[in-house]
């Protein structure tokens, strides 16, 4: 099932995202007021937060052009070396630009 | 209101303002990420007002970047919801960890303060509590600072994006991918996380290849989440 990105569809998409985001910001507080969150559930939630980003990136790396792969490798290398997001993203973007100039 | 604890849950105008000022330096970085989002969103063909509304109302950088990845003539509903829930699931943990102090506030304030909860102000707030200082001013004031600079950055990115003729030649189509990757690698890096990432990546790629379109987000996320729940965290004695 999909939503058209025109007119009311766009309003619906933004509203749904707002509802989901608010539900998560409020949900943890609400759940704790009824019963504490178990360690196992906490681990599942933590692992899911990291996994969704990986699940989004993996096909991008597989199907992207050479510049895409070079950019992702450059960002990964910088993150592993200095662990600073902004320089890592900047180097990734510059790397993609350089490859496309060749 | 019960003032039976040490009063660490107190929240007044001066504490909120102090929190706003404490988080303002960090907000410079938030502005730059906002610029990156504004730029990337413009490349997805979104209107200026839509991009600004997203930053002002959704106020969740990761979720907004993820939405861009799914954006087209149509947006897949289930994949979008699963991605949004998974990305924002850490808010559940933030609320849970803040509960011991939030429980002293009346419900309206309690849930109102949580509307601007995000990574940086939550972390600062928890640090303050652990030092025995009031932390909810940091949560609310700091959250308002982050919100303001996130929207400001988005606005700057839109106008910068409107001025660019060919963002792809400049590598700017990679802002989103590099942002998400930097966020993945910026968290904990240990063998357990490597296992979770690997499971998520393999499941996502298999789904991308063999299952219906956009199911890779759902499959990868749930597979990684289950791997994390099964593998369990190792508790080191300090």
Coordinates of C-alpha atoms in Angstrom, one line a residue:
Chain A
X1 CA 0.0 0.0 0.0
X2 CA 1.3 3.4 -0.9
X3 CA 0.4 7.1 -0.4
X4 CA 0.6 9.5 -3.4
X5 CA 3.0 12.4 -2.7
X6 CA 0.5 15.0 -3.9
X7 CA -2.0 17.3 -2.1
X8 CA -3.7 15.5 0.8
X9 CA -1.3 12.6 0.5
X10 CA 1.6 14.8 1.6
X11 CA -0.4 16.2 4.5
X12 CA -1.2 12.6 5.5
X13 CA 2.4 11.5 5.3
X14 CA 3.6 14.4 7.5
X15 CA 0.8 13.8 10.0
X16 CA 1.6 10.0 10.2
X17 CA 5.2 10.8 10.8
X18 CA 4.3 13.3 13.5
X19 CA 2.0 10.8 15.2
X20 CA 4.7 8.1 15.2
X21 CA 7.4 10.4 16.5
X22 CA 5.1 11.8 19.3
X23 CA 4.0 8.3 20.2
X24 CA 7.6 7.2 20.7
X25 CA 8.5 10.4 22.7
X26 CA 5.5 9.8 25.0
X27 CA 5.3 6.0 24.9
X28 CA 8.3 5.3 27.1
X29 CA 7.1 7.6 29.8
X30 CA 3.6 6.1 29.6
X31 CA 4.7 2.5 29.6
X32 CA 7.0 3.1 32.7
X33 CA 4.0 4.6 34.6
X34 CA 2.3 1.2 34.1
X35 CA 5.2 -1.3 34.2
X36 CA 8.9 -1.0 33.8
X37 CA 10.5 -2.0 30.4
X38 CA 12.4 -5.3 30.6
X39 CA 16.1 -5.7 29.7
X40 CA 15.2 -7.9 26.7
X41 CA 12.8 -5.4 25.2
X42 CA 15.4 -2.7 25.8
X43 CA 18.0 -4.7 23.8
X44 CA 15.5 -5.3 21.0
X45 CA 14.7 -1.6 20.8
X46 CA 18.4 -0.6 20.8
X47 CA 19.3 -3.1 18.2
X48 CA 16.4 -2.0 16.0
X49 CA 17.5 1.6 16.1
X50 CA 20.8 0.7 14.6
X51 CA 19.5 -1.9 12.2
X52 CA 17.0 0.4 10.4
X53 CA 19.8 2.7 9.3
X54 CA 21.9 -0.2 8.0
X55 CA 18.8 -1.7 6.2
X56 CA 18.4 1.6 4.4
X57 CA 22.0 2.0 3.4
X58 CA 22.8 -1.6 2.3
X59 CA 20.9 -1.5 -1.0
X60 CA 22.2 2.0 -1.7
X61 CA 25.8 0.7 -1.5
X62 CA 24.9 -2.3 -3.7
X63 CA 23.0 -0.5 -6.5
X64 CA 24.8 2.8 -6.4
X65 CA 27.4 4.0 -9.0
X66 CA 31.2 4.1 -8.3
X67 CA 30.9 7.6 -6.8
X68 CA 28.3 6.4 -4.3
X69 CA 30.5 3.5 -3.1
X70 CA 33.6 5.7 -2.9
X71 CA 31.6 8.3 -0.9
X72 CA 30.3 5.6 1.6
X73 CA 33.8 4.1 2.0
X74 CA 35.3 7.5 2.6
X75 CA 32.7 8.4 5.3
X76 CA 33.1 4.9 6.9
X77 CA 36.9 5.3 7.0
X78 CA 36.8 8.8 8.5
X79 CA 34.3 7.6 11.2
X80 CA 36.5 4.7 12.1
X81 CA 39.6 6.9 12.2
X82 CA 38.4 10.1 14.0
X83 CA 34.7 9.4 14.9
X84 CA 33.5 12.9 13.9
X85 CA 30.3 12.8 11.8
X86 CA 30.6 16.2 10.1
X87 CA 34.1 15.8 8.7
X88 CA 33.2 12.2 7.7
X89 CA 30.1 13.3 5.8
X90 CA 32.0 16.2 4.2
X91 CA 34.7 13.9 3.0
X92 CA 32.2 11.5 1.6
X93 CA 30.4 14.2 -0.4
X94 CA 33.7 15.6 -1.7
X95 CA 34.9 12.1 -2.7
X96 CA 31.7 11.6 -4.7
X97 CA 32.2 15.0 -6.4
X98 CA 35.8 14.2 -7.3
X99 CA 34.9 10.8 -8.8
X100 CA 32.2 12.4 -10.9
X101 CA 34.7 15.0 -12.3
X102 CA 36.9 12.2 -13.6
Chain B
X1 CA 2.9 18.0 43.9
X2 CA 5.0 15.6 46.0
X3 CA 8.3 17.3 47.0
X4 CA 9.4 14.2 48.8
X5 CA 12.6 13.7 46.7
X6 CA 15.6 16.1 46.6
X7 CA 13.8 18.5 44.1
X8 CA 15.8 17.5 41.1
X9 CA 12.7 17.4 39.0
X10 CA 12.2 21.2 39.5
X11 CA 11.5 23.1 36.3
X12 CA 11.2 26.9 36.2
X13 CA 11.9 29.7 33.7
X14 CA 15.6 30.3 34.8
X15 CA 16.4 26.5 34.5
X16 CA 14.8 26.4 31.0
X17 CA 16.8 29.5 29.9
X18 CA 20.0 28.0 31.4
X19 CA 19.3 24.8 29.5
X20 CA 18.7 26.7 26.3
X21 CA 22.1 28.4 26.6
X22 CA 23.9 25.1 27.6
X23 CA 22.7 23.4 24.3
X24 CA 23.3 26.4 22.0
X25 CA 26.9 25.5 21.2
X26 CA 25.9 22.0 20.2
X27 CA 23.1 23.5 18.2
X28 CA 25.6 24.9 15.7
X29 CA 26.2 21.3 14.6
X30 CA 22.4 20.8 14.5
X31 CA 22.2 23.8 12.1
X32 CA 24.7 22.2 9.8
X33 CA 22.7 18.9 9.8
X34 CA 19.6 20.9 9.2
X35 CA 21.3 22.5 6.1
X36 CA 22.2 19.0 4.9
X37 CA 18.6 17.9 5.3
X38 CA 17.2 20.9 3.6
X39 CA 19.6 20.3 0.6
X40 CA 18.8 16.6 0.4
X41 CA 15.1 17.2 0.6
X42 CA 15.2 19.8 -2.2
X43 CA 16.8 17.1 -4.4
X44 CA 13.9 14.8 -3.7
X45 CA 11.7 17.3 -5.3
X46 CA 9.8 18.4 -2.2
X47 CA 8.3 21.9 -1.9
X48 CA 9.9 24.5 0.4
X49 CA 6.9 24.6 2.7
X50 CA 6.8 20.8 3.0
X51 CA 10.5 20.6 3.9
X52 CA 10.2 23.3 6.6
X53 CA 7.0 21.7 8.0
X54 CA 8.7 18.3 8.3
X55 CA 11.6 19.8 10.3
X56 CA 9.3 21.9 12.5
X57 CA 6.6 19.2 13.2
X58 CA 8.4 15.8 13.0
X59 CA 11.6 17.1 14.5
X60 CA 13.5 13.9 14.1
X61 CA 16.6 14.1 11.8
X62 CA 17.1 10.4 11.2
X63 CA 13.4 9.7 10.5
X64 CA 13.3 12.7 8.1
X65 CA 16.4 11.4 6.2
X66 CA 14.8 7.9 6.1
X67 CA 11.6 9.4 4.6
X68 CA 13.7 11.0 1.8
X69 CA 15.1 7.6 1.0
X70 CA 11.5 6.2 0.4
X71 CA 10.2 9.4 -1.3
X72 CA 9.0 9.2 -4.9
X73 CA 5.7 9.7 -6.8
X74 CA 4.3 7.4 -4.0
X75 CA 5.6 6.5 -0.6
X76 CA 5.2 2.9 0.7
X77 CA 3.1 3.2 3.8
X78 CA 4.2 0.1 5.8
X79 CA 7.9 0.6 5.1
X80 CA 7.6 4.3 6.1
X81 CA 5.9 3.5 9.3
X82 CA 8.3 0.7 10.3
X83 CA 11.3 2.9 9.5
X84 CA 9.8 5.7 11.6
X85 CA 9.0 3.5 14.5
X86 CA 12.4 1.8 14.5
X87 CA 14.4 5.0 14.2
X88 CA 12.4 6.7 16.9
X89 CA 12.3 3.7 19.1
X90 CA 15.2 5.1 21.1
X91 CA 12.8 7.9 22.3
X92 CA 10.9 5.2 24.2
X93 CA 14.1 4.4 26.1
X94 CA 14.8 8.1 26.7
X95 CA 11.3 8.5 28.2
X96 CA 11.8 5.4 30.3
X97 CA 15.1 6.6 31.7
X98 CA 13.7 10.0 32.5
X99 CA 10.6 8.6 34.2
X100 CA 12.0 8.7 37.8
X101 CA 12.0 12.5 37.6
X102 CA 9.2 13.1 35.1
X103 CA 6.8 11.3 37.4
X104 CA 6.8 14.2 39.8
X105 CA 5.4 16.6 37.1
X106 CA 1.7 17.0 36.3
X107 CA 0.8 15.0 33.1
X108 CA 0.5 18.1 30.9
X109 CA 4.1 19.2 31.8
X110 CA 5.4 15.6 31.8
X111 CA 4.3 14.9 28.2
X112 CA 4.9 18.5 27.1
X113 CA 8.6 18.4 28.0
X114 CA 9.0 15.1 26.1
X115 CA 7.9 16.7 22.8
X116 CA 11.3 18.2 22.4
X117 CA 13.3 15.2 23.7
X118 CA 16.2 14.3 21.4
X119 CA 19.7 12.7 21.7
X120 CA 21.8 15.7 22.9
X121 CA 19.4 17.3 25.4
X122 CA 18.4 13.9 26.8
X123 CA 22.1 13.0 27.4
X124 CA 22.9 16.3 29.0
X125 CA 19.8 16.0 31.2
X126 CA 20.7 12.5 32.4
X127 CA 24.3 13.7 33.1
X128 CA 22.9 16.5 35.3
X129 CA 20.7 14.1 37.3
X130 CA 23.7 11.7 37.8
X131 CA 25.7 14.7 39.2
X132 CA 22.8 15.5 41.6
X133 CA 21.7 18.6 39.7
X134 CA 18.2 19.5 38.2
X135 CA 18.0 18.2 34.6
X136 CA 14.6 18.9 33.3
X137 CA 15.6 22.5 32.4
X138 CA 18.3 21.1 30.1
X139 CA 15.7 18.7 28.6
X140 CA 13.1 21.4 27.8
X141 CA 15.4 24.5 27.2
X142 CA 18.0 22.5 25.4
X143 CA 15.3 20.8 23.3
X144 CA 13.9 24.2 22.3
X145 CA 17.4 25.3 21.3
X146 CA 17.9 22.2 19.2
X147 CA 14.4 22.6 17.6
X148 CA 15.1 26.2 16.7
X149 CA 18.5 25.6 15.1
X150 CA 17.2 22.5 13.3
X151 CA 14.4 24.5 11.6
X152 CA 16.8 27.4 10.9
X153 CA 19.4 25.0 9.3
X154 CA 16.6 23.4 7.2
X155 CA 15.6 26.9 6.0
X156 CA 19.2 27.7 5.1
X157 CA 19.6 24.4 3.3
X158 CA 16.4 24.9 1.2
X159 CA 17.6 28.3 0.0
X160 CA 21.1 27.0 -0.7
X161 CA 19.6 24.1 -2.5
X162 CA 17.4 26.4 -4.6
X163 CA 20.5 28.2 -5.8
X164 CA 22.3 25.1 -7.0
X165 CA 21.8 24.0 -10.6
X166 CA 23.4 20.5 -10.5
X167 CA 23.8 19.1 -7.0
X168 CA 24.8 15.7 -8.2
X169 CA 28.1 16.9 -9.8
X170 CA 29.0 18.3 -6.4
X171 CA 28.3 15.0 -4.7
X172 CA 25.4 16.4 -2.7
X173 CA 23.2 13.5 -3.5
X174 CA 25.4 11.6 -1.1
X175 CA 24.6 13.8 1.9
X176 CA 21.8 11.5 3.0
X177 CA 23.7 8.2 2.6
X178 CA 26.8 9.5 4.3
X179 CA 24.7 11.0 7.1
X180 CA 23.0 7.7 7.8
X181 CA 26.3 5.8 7.6
X182 CA 28.1 8.3 9.9
X183 CA 25.2 7.9 12.5
X184 CA 25.5 4.1 12.4
X185 CA 29.2 4.1 13.0
X186 CA 29.0 6.9 15.5
X187 CA 27.3 4.7 18.1
X188 CA 28.7 1.8 20.0
X189 CA 31.2 -0.3 18.0
X190 CA 31.8 -3.7 19.4
X191 CA 31.5 -7.3 18.2
X192 CA 27.8 -7.5 19.3
X193 CA 27.0 -4.4 17.2
X194 CA 28.9 -5.8 14.2
X195 CA 26.8 -8.9 14.4
X196 CA 23.6 -6.8 14.5
X197 CA 24.7 -4.7 11.6
X198 CA 25.7 -7.7 9.5
X199 CA 22.4 -9.5 10.1
X200 CA 20.5 -6.3 9.3
X201 CA 22.6 -5.7 6.1
X202 CA 22.3 -9.3 4.8
X203 CA 18.6 -9.5 5.6
X204 CA 18.0 -6.1 3.9
X205 CA 19.9 -7.1 0.8
X206 CA 18.2 -10.5 0.5
X207 CA 14.8 -8.8 0.8
X208 CA 15.8 -6.2 -1.7
X209 CA 16.7 -8.9 -4.2
X210 CA 14.0 -11.5 -3.6
X211 CA 11.0 -9.8 -1.8
X212 CA 8.6 -7.1 -2.9
X213 CA 9.8 -3.5 -3.2
X214 CA 10.7 -1.6 0.0
X215 CA 10.3 -4.7 2.2
X216 CA 14.1 -4.5 2.8
X217 CA 13.6 -1.8 5.4
X218 CA 11.2 -3.9 7.4
X219 CA 13.0 -7.2 7.0
X220 CA 16.5 -5.7 7.8
X221 CA 15.2 -3.8 10.8
X222 CA 13.4 -6.7 12.4
X223 CA 16.2 -9.1 11.7
X224 CA 18.7 -6.8 13.3
X225 CA 16.4 -6.1 16.3
X226 CA 15.9 -9.9 16.9
X227 CA 19.7 -10.5 16.6
X228 CA 20.2 -7.9 19.3
X229 CA 17.5 -9.4 21.6
X230 CA 18.9 -12.9 21.2
X231 CA 22.6 -12.0 21.5
X232 CA 22.1 -10.0 24.6
X233 CA 24.4 -7.4 26.0
X234 CA 27.6 -8.4 27.9
X235 CA 27.8 -6.8 31.3
X236 CA 31.3 -5.9 32.2
X237 CA 32.1 -5.4 35.9
X238 CA 33.7 -2.1 36.6

